[in-house]
PDB file of C-alpha atoms in Angstrom:
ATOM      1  CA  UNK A 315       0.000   0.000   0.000  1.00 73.00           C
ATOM      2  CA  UNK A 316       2.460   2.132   0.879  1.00 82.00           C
ATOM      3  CA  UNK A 317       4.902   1.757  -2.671  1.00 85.00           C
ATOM      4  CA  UNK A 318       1.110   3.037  -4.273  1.00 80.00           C
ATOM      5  CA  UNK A 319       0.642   5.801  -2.247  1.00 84.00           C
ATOM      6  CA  UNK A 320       3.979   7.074  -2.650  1.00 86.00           C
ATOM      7  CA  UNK A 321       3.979   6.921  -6.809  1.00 87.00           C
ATOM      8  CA  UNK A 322       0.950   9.498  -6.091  1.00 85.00           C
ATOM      9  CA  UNK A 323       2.965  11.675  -4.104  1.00 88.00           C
ATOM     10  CA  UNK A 324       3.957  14.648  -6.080  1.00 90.00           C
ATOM     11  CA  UNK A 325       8.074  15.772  -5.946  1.00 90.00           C
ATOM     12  CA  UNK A 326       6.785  18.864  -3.309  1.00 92.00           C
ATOM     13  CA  UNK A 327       5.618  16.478  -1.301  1.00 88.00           C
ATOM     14  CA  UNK A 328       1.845  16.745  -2.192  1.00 90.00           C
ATOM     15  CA  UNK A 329      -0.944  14.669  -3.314  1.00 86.00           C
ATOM     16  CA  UNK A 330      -2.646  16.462  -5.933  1.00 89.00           C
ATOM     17  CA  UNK A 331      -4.412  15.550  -8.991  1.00 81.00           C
ATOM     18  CA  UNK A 332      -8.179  14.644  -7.144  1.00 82.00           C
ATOM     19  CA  UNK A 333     -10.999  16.285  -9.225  1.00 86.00           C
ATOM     20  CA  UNK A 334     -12.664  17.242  -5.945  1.00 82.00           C
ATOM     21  CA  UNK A 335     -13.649  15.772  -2.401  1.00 82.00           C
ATOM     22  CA  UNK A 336     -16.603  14.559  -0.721  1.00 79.00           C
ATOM     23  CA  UNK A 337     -16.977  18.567   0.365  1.00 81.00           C
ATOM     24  CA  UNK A 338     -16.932  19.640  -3.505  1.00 84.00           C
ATOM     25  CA  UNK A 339     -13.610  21.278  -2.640  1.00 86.00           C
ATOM     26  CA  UNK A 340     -11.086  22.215  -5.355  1.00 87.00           C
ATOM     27  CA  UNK A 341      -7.985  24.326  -5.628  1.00 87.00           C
ATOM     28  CA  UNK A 342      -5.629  24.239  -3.428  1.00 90.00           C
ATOM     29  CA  UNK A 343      -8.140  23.528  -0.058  1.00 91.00           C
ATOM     30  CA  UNK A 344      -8.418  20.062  -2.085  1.00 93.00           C
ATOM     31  CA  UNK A 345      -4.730  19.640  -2.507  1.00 94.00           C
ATOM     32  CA  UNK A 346      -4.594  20.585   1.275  1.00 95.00           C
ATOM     33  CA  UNK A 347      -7.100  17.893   2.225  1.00 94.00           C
ATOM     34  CA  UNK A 348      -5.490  15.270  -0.041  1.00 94.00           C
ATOM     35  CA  UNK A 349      -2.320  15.625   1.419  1.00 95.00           C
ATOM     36  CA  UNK A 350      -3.279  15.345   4.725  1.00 96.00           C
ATOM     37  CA  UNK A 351      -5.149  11.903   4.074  1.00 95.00           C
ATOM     38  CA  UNK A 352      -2.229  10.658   2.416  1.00 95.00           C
ATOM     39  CA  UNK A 353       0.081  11.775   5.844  1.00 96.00           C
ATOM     40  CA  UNK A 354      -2.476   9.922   7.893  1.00 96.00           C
ATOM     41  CA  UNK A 355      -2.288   6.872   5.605  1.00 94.00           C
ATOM     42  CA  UNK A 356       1.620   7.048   5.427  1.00 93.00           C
ATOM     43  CA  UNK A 357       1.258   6.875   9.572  1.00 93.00           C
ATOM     44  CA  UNK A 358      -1.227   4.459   9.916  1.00 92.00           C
ATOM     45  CA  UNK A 359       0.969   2.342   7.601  1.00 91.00           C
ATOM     46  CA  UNK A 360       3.838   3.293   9.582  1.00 89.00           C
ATOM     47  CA  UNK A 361       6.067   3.791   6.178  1.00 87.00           C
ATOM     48  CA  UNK A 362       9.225   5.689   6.914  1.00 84.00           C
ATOM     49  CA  UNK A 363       9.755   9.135   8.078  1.00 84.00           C
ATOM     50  CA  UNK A 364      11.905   9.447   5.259  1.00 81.00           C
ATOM     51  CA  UNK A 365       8.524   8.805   2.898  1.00 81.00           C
ATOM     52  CA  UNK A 366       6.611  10.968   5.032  1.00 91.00           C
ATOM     53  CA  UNK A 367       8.761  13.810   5.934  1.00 91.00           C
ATOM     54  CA  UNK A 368       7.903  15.823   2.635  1.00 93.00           C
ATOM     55  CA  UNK A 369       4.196  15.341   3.279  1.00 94.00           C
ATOM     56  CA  UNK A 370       4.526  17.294   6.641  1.00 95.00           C
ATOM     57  CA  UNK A 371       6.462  19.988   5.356  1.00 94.00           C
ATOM     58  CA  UNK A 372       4.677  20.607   2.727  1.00 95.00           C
ATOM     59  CA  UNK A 373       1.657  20.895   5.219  1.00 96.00           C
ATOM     60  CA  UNK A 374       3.703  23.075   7.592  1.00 95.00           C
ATOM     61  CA  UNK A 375       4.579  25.407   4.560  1.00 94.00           C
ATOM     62  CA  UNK A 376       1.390  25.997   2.964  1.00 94.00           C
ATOM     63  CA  UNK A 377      -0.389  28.095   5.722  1.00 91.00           C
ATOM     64  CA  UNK A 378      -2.443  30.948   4.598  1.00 86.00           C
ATOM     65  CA  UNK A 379      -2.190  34.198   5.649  1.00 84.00           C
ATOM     66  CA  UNK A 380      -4.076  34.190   9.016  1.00 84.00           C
ATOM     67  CA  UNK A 381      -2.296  30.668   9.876  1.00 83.00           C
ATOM     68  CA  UNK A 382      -5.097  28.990   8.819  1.00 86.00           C
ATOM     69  CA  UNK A 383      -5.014  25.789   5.820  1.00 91.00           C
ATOM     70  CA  UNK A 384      -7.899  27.462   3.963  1.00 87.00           C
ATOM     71  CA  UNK A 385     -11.209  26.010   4.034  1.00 90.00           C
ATOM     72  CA  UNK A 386     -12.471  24.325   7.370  1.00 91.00           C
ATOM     73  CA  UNK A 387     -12.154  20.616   6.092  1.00 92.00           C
ATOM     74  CA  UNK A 388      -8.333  21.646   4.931  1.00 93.00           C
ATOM     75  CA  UNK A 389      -7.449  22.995   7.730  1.00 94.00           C
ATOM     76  CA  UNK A 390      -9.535  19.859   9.926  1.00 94.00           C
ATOM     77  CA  UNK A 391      -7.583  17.556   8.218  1.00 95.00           C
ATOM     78  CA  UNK A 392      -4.130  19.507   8.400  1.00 96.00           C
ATOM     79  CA  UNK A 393      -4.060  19.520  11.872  1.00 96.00           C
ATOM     80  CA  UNK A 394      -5.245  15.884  12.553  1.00 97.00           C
ATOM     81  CA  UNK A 395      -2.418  15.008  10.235  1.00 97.00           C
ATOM     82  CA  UNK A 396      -0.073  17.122  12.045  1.00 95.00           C
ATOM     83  CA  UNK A 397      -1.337  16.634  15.161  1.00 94.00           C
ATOM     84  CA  UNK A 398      -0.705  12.493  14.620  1.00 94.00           C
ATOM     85  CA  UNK A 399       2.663  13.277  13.488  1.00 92.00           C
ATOM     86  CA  UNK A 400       3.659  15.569  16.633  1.00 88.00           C
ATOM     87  CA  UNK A 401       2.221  12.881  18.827  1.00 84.00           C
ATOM     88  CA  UNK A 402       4.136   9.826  17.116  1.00 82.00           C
ATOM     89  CA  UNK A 403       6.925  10.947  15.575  1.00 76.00           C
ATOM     90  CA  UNK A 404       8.494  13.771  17.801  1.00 75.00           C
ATOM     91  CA  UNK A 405      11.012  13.034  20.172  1.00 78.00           C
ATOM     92  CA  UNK A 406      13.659  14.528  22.121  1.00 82.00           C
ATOM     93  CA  UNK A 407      17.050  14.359  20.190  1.00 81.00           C
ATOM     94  CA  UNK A 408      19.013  13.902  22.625  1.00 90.00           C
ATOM     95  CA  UNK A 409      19.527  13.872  26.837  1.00 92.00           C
ATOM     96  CA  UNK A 410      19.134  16.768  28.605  1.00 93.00           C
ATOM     97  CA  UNK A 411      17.592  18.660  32.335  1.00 93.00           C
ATOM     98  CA  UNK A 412      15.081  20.221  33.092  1.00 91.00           C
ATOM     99  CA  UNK A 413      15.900  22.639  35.747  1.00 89.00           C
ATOM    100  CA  UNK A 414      13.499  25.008  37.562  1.00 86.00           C
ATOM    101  CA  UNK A 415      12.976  26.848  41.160  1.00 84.00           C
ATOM    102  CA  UNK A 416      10.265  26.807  43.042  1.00 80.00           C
ATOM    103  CA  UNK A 417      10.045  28.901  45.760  1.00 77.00           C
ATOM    104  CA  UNK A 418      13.611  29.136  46.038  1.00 80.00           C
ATOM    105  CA  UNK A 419      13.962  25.048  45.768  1.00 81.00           C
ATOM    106  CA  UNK A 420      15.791  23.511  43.243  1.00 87.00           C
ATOM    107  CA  UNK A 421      13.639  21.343  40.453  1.00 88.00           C
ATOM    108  CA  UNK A 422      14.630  18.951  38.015  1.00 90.00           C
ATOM    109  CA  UNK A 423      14.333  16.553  36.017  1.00 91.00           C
ATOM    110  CA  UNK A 424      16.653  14.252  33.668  1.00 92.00           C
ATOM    111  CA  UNK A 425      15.404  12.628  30.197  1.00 91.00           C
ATOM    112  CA  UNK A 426      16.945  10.454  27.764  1.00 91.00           C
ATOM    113  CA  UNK A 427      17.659  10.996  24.230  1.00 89.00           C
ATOM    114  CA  UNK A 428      14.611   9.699  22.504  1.00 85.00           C
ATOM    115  CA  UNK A 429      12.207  10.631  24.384  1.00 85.00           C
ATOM    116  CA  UNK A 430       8.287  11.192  23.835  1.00 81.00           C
ATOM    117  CA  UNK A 431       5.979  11.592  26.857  1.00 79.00           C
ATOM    118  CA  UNK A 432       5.349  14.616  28.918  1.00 83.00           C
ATOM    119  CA  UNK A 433       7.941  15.569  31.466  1.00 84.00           C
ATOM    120  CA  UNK A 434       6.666  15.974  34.901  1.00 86.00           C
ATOM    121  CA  UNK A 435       8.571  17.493  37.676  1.00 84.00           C
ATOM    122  CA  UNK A 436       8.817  15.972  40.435  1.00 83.00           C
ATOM    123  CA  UNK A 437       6.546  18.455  42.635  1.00 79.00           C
ATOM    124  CA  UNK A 438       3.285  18.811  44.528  1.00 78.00           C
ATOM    125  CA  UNK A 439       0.545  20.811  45.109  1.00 77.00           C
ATOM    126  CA  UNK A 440       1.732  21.399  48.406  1.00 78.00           C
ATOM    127  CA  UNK A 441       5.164  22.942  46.557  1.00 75.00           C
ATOM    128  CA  UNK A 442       3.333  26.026  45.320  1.00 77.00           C
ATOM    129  CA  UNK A 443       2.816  28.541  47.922  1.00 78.00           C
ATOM    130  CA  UNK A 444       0.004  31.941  47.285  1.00 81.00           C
ATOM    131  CA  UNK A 445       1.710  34.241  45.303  1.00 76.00           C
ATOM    132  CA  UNK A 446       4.766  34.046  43.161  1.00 71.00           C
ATOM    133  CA  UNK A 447       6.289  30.771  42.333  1.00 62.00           C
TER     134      UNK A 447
END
């Protein structure tokens, strides 16, 4: 599935060429919403980030001018896409600390390279005192 998918792909990383969707969109809200399907299929399929990289930027890229994808199903379907990707694909590069002070106490926390779920410090509600923290 995925070798079929990718001889759609356009060089930009795109999926264009759809005469228009189950909204009667067209232009470049189609291309948009096209694209964005073929990301999610390229996840679900868990193909390569290599094969899906140029999807996402190509998403990323082709903003309007108030940060918006266009048309509400574009821009629906852009952020699903991108969404997915940010959730399953993103991860730190490498180790690193987290250091913060709360109410004059040291914080921290260490990850590892690789890493992809949320970073909690180790702190209670009992840490934060009225006022400023």
């Amino acid at each position: 599935m995925v070798e079929h998918l990718l001889k759609l792909q356009a060089e930009d990383g795109s999926w264009p060429g759809a005469k228009q969707s189950i909204t009667m969109s067209g232009g470049k809200n189609l291309v948009l919403e096209t694209t964005a399907l073929g990301a999610l299929a390229l996840m679900d399929a868990k193909a390569s980030d290599s094969d899906l990289s140029e999807a996402i930027s190509w998403l990323q890229q082709n903003r309007d001018a108030s940060n918006a994808w266009g048309a509400t199903q574009a821009t629906i379907l852009t952020l699903k896409a991108l969404t997915q990707y940010a959730h399953t694909h993103r991860a730190t590069t490498e180790a690193g600390t987290i250091l913060a002070e709360i109410q004059h106490h040291p914080v921290s926390i260490h990850y590892q390279a690789g890493e992809q779920g949320t970073l909690v410090l180790p702190l209670s509600v009992s840490d934060l005192k009225t006022g400023s923290n």
